Coordinates of C-alpha atoms in Angstrom, one line a residue:
X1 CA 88.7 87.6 137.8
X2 CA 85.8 86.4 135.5
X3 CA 83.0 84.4 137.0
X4 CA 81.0 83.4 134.2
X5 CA 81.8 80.2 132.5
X6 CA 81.5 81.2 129.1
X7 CA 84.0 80.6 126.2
X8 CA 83.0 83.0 123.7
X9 CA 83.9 83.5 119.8
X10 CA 84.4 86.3 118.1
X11 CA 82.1 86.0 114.8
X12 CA 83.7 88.4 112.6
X13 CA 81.7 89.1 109.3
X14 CA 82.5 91.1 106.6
X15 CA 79.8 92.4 104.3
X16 CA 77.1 90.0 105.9
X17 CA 79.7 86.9 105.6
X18 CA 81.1 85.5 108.5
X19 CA 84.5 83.4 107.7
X20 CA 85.2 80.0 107.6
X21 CA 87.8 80.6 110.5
X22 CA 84.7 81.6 112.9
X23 CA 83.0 78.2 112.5
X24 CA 86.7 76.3 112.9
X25 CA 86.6 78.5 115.9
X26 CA 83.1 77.4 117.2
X27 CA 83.6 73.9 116.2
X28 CA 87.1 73.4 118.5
X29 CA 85.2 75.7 121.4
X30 CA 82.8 72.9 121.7
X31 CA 85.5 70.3 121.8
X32 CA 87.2 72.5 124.9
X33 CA 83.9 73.3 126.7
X34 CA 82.9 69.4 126.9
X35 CA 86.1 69.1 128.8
X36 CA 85.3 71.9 131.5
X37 CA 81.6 72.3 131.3
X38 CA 81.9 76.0 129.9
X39 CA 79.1 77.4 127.7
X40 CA 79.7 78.1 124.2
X41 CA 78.8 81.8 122.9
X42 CA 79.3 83.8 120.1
X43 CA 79.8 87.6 120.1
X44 CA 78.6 89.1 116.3
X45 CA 78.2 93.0 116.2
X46 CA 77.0 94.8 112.6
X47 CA 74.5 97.2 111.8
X48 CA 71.2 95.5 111.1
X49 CA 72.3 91.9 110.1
X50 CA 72.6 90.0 113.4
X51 CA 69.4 87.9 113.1
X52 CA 69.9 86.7 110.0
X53 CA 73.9 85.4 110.8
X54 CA 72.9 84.4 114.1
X55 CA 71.2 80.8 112.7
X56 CA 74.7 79.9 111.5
X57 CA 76.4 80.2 114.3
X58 CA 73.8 77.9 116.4
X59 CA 74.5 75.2 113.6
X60 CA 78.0 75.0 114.3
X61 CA 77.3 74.8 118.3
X62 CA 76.8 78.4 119.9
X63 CA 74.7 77.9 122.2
X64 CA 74.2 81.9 122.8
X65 CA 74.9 85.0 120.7
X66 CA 75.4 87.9 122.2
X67 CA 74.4 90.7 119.4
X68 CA 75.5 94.2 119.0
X69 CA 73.8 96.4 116.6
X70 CA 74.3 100.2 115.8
X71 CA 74.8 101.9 112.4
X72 CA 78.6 102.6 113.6
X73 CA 79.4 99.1 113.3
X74 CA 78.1 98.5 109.7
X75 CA 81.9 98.1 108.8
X76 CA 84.7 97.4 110.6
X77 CA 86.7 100.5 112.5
X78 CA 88.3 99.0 115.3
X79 CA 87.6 102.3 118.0
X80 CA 84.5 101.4 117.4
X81 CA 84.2 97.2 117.6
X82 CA 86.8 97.9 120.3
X83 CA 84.9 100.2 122.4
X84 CA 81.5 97.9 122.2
X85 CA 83.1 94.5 122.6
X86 CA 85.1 96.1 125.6
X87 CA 81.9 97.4 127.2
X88 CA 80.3 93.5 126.5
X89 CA 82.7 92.0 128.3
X90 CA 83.6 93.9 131.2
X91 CA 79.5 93.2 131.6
X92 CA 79.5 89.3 130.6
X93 CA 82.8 88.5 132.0
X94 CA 83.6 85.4 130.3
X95 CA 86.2 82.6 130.8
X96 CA 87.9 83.0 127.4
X97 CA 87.8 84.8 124.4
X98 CA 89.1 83.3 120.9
X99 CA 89.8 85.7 117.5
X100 CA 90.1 84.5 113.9
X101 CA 94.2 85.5 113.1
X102 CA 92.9 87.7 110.3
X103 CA 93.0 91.0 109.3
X104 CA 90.4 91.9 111.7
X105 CA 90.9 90.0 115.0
X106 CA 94.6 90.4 114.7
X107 CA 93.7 94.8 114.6
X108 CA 90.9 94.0 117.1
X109 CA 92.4 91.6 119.9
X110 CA 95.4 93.2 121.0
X111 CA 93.1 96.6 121.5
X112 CA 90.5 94.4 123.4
X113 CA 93.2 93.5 125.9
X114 CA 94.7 96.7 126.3
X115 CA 91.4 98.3 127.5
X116 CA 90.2 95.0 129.9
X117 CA 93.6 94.6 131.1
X118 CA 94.1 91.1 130.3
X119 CA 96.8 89.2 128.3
X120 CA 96.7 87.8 124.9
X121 CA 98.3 85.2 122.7
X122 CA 99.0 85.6 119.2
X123 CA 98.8 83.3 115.7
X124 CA 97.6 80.0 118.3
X125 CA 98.1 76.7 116.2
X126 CA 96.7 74.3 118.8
X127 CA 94.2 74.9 122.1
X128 CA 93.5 72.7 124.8
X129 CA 92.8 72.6 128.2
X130 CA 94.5 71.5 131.6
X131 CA 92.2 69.5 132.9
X132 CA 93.3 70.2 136.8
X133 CA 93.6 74.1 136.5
X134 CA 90.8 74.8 133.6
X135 CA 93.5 77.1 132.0
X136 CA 93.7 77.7 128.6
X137 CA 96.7 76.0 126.9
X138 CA 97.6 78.2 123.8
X139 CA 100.5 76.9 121.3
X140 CA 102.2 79.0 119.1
X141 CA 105.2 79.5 117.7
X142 CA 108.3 81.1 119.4
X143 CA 112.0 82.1 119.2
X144 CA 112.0 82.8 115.6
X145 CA 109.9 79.5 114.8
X146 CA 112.4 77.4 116.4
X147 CA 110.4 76.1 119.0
X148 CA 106.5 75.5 120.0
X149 CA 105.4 77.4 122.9
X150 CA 102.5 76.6 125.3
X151 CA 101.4 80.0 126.6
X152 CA 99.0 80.2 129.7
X153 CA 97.2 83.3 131.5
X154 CA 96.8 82.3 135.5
X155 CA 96.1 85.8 136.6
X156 CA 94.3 87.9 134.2
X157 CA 90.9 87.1 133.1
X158 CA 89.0 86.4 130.1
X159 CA 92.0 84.3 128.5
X160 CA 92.0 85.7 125.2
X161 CA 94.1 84.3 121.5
X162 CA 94.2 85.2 117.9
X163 CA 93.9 81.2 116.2
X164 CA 95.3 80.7 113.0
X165 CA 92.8 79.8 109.9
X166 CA 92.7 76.3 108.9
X167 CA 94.3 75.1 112.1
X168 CA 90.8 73.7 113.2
X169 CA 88.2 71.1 111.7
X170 CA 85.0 72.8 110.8
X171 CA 82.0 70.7 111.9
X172 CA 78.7 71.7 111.5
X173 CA 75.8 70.2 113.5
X174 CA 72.9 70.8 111.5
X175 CA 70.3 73.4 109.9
X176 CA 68.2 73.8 112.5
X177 CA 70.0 74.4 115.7
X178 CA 68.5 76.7 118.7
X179 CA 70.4 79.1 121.0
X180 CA 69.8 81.9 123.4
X181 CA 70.2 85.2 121.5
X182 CA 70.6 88.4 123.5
X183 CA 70.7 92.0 122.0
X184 CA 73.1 94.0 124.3
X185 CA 73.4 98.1 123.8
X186 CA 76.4 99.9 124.2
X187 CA 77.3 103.7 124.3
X188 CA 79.9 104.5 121.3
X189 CA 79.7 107.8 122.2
X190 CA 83.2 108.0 123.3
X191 CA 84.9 106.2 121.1
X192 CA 87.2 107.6 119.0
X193 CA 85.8 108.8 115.3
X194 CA 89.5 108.8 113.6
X195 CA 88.9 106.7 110.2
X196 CA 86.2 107.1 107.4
X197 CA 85.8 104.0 104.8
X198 CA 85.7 105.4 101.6
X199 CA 85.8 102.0 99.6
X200 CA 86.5 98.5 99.7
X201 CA 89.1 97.4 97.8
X202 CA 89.7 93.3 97.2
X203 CA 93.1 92.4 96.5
X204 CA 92.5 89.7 93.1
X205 CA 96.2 89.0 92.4
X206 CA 96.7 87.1 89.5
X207 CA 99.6 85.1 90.7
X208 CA 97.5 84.2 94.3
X209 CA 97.0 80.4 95.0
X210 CA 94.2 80.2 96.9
X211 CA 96.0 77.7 99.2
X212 CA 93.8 78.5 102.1
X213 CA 90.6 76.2 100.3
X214 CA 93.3 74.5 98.0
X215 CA 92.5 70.3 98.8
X216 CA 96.2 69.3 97.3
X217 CA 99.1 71.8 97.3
X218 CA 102.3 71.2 95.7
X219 CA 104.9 72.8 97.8
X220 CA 108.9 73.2 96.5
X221 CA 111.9 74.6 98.8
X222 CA 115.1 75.6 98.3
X223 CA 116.4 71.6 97.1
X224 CA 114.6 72.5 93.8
X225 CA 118.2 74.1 92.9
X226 CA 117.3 77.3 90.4
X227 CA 114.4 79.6 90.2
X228 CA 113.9 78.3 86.9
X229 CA 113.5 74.6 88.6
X230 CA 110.3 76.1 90.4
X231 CA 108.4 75.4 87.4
X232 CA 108.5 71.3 87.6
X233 CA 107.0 72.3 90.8
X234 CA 104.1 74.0 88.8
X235 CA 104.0 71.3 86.0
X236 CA 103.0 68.9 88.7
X237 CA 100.4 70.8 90.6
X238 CA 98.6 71.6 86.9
X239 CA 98.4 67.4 86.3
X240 CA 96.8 67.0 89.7
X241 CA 94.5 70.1 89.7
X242 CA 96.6 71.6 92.8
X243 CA 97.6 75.2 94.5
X244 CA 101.3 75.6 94.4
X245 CA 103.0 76.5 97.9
X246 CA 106.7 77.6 98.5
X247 CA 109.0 77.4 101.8
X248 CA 110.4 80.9 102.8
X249 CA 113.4 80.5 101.9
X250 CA 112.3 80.5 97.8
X251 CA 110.1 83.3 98.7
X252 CA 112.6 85.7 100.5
X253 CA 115.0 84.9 97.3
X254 CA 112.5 86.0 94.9
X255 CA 111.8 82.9 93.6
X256 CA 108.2 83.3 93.8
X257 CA 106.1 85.6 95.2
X258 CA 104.8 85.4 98.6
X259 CA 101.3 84.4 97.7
X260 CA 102.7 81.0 98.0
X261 CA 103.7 81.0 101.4
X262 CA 103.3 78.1 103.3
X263 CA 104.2 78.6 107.1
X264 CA 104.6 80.5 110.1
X265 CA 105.3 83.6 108.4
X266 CA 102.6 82.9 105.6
X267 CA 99.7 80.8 104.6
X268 CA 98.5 77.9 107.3
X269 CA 96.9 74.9 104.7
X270 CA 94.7 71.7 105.5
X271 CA 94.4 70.4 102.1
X272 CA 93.5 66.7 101.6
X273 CA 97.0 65.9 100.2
X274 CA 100.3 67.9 100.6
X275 CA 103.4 67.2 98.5
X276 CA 106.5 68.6 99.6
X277 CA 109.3 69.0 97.3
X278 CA 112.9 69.9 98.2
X279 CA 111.6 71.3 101.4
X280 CA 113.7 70.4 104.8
X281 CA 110.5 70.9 107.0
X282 CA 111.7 73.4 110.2
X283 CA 109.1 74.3 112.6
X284 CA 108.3 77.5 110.7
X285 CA 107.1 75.8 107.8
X286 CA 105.2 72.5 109.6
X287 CA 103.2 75.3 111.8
X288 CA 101.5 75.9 108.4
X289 CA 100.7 72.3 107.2
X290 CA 101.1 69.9 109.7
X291 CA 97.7 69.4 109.9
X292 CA 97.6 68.0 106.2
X293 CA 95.4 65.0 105.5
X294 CA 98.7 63.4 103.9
X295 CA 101.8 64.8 103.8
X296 CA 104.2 63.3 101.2
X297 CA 107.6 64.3 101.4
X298 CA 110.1 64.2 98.7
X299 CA 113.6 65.0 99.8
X300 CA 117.5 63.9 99.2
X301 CA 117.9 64.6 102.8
X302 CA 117.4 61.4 104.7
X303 CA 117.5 63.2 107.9
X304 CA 115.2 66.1 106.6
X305 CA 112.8 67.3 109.8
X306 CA 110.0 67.0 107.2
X307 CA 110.3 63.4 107.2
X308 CA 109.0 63.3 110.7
X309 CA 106.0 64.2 109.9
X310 CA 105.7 62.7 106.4
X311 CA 102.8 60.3 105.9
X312 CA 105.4 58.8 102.5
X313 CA 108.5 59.9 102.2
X314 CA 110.8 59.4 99.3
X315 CA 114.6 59.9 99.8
X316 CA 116.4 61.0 96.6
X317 CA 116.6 63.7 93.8
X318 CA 113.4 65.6 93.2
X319 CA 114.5 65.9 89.7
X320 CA 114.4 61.9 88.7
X321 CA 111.2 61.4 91.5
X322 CA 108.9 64.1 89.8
X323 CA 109.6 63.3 86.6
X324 CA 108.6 59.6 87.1
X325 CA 106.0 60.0 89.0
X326 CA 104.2 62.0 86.0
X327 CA 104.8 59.4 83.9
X328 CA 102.5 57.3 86.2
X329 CA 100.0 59.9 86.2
X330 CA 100.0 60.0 82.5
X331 CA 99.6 56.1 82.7
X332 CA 96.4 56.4 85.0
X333 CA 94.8 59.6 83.1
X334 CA 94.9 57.2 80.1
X335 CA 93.3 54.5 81.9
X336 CA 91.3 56.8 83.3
X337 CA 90.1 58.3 79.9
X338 CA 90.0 54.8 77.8

């Protein structure tokens, strides 16, 4: 059982650039350690660039960094991050430990746990804390999507959860923040050598729509009707300068390509404005924009789940609603430009 009362980060970075997700990370740790009086850390490991990200993750609340540096750990290999984060915390023992659910702290987590012996919880969409026990509380989808799970770890110790990107407000302090920051060595000397990085390769799809920075997303579901229908649904988000985003089930038909995915399964959004079109709203698609600034909902379903959460919803035919409502758009662009 830990004894430290820590709650620690996991600053991934990836060629001297840590993600977004870390600071949403760092910004709702401060939010849980007000409640329980825990200590906010960070835990960044590279080659020779921990001083220079270490300022950043003071101006988004860390109030200590615990830095590994050795030439092994220049890129990610996860034997390698594995086998020094491992050795960190059996030493630091912290409270709980929280992962971007990227590419990297979805390889690295689950091999954290296996060699501390703790549990772990997966894709997290919302975190809080019991206020009477000071356990985690760690949401995520289950059954299929079907329902919202709140997943707990009494007996095993740090807590630890992947968090979905985008899940989280970002909120910076300032420029000028101060922290502890403590260099820590670790022996890599048995950890596995089993990969070599030859080259980094950056997957630039065309057809990709950036929904994960996108600030209004038009989204359309199977009520669209045809595959040929989806392009109304591309029409609109050109006039308002918007990502386009699909519901799985017009992504598993082909429809559109899975860039677009907008849910458990795929892409989790926080745009500004999200207009959903023809979609009914189950759990599996809400996990991944429920946190939208304003969700308009446009549905002949009266009784569509997405109308629960709908900040506007309009009952009827997508095919007579869209249409008119870029006739008003035209209206105010004119305006606008006259």
């Amino acid at each position: 059982m830990s004894t430290k009362k820590e709650l620690w980060v996991f600053a991934e970075q990836v060629d001297g650039v840590i993600p977004s997700s870390v600071y949403e990370l760092l910004s709702q740790g401060r939010i849980l350690c007000n409640e329980v009086g825990y200590r906010l850390c960070a835990a960044l490991l590279s080659n020779n660039r921990t001083a220079s990200l270490s300022q950043e993750l003071f101006n988004f609340g860390a109030k200590k960094v615990y830095t590994i540096e050795d030439p092994k750990l220049e890129y990610f290999q996860n034997d390698y991050y594995s086998t020094a984060l491992a050795q960190l915390i059996n030493e630091q023992a912290p409270k709980i430990i929280l992962y971007s659910a990227t590419s990297i702290g979805r390889c690295l987590a689950p091999s954290i746990a296996a060699k501390i012996g703790t549990g772990l919880t997966a894709d997290c969409t919302e975190l809080n804390i019991d206020p009477k026990t000071k356990l985690l509380l760690q949401t995520r989808a289950a059954y299929g999507g079907n329902i919202m799970a709140t997943i707990i770890c009494p007996k095993h110790h740090p807590q630890m959860a992947t968090v979905r990107p985008n899940v989280f407000t970002k909120n910076k302090l300032s420029e000028n923040e101060s922290g502890e920051l403590i260099h820590y060595n670790v022996d890599l000397s048995s950890a596995p050598d089993r990969m070599r990085r030859r080259k980094t390769v950056y997957n630039k799809n065309e057809d990709s729509s950036e929904l994960h920075t996108a600030q209004f997303i038009v989204s359309g579901g199977r009520g669209i009707g045809r595959p040929e229908n989806f392009r109304i649904i591309k029409d609109l988000a050109e006039e308002l300068n918007a990502a386009v985003g699909a519901s799985r089930a017009i992504t598993d038909a082909g429809w559109v390509s899975e860039n677009h995915l907008v849910g458990q399964s795929g892409r989790t959004v926080r745009p500004k404005v999200y207009i959903s079109c023809g979609i009914s709203g189950a759990i599996q698609h809400q996990v991944g924009m429920q946190k939208s600034d304003l969700i308009i909902a446009i549905n002949n379903d009266s009784n569509a789940p997405i109308f629960d959460i709908a900040d506007i919803g309009l009952v009827g035919d997508l095919h007579k609603i869209i249409p008119e409502l870029q006739k008003q758009l035209a209206v105010v662009n004119t305006k606008t430009t006259t």
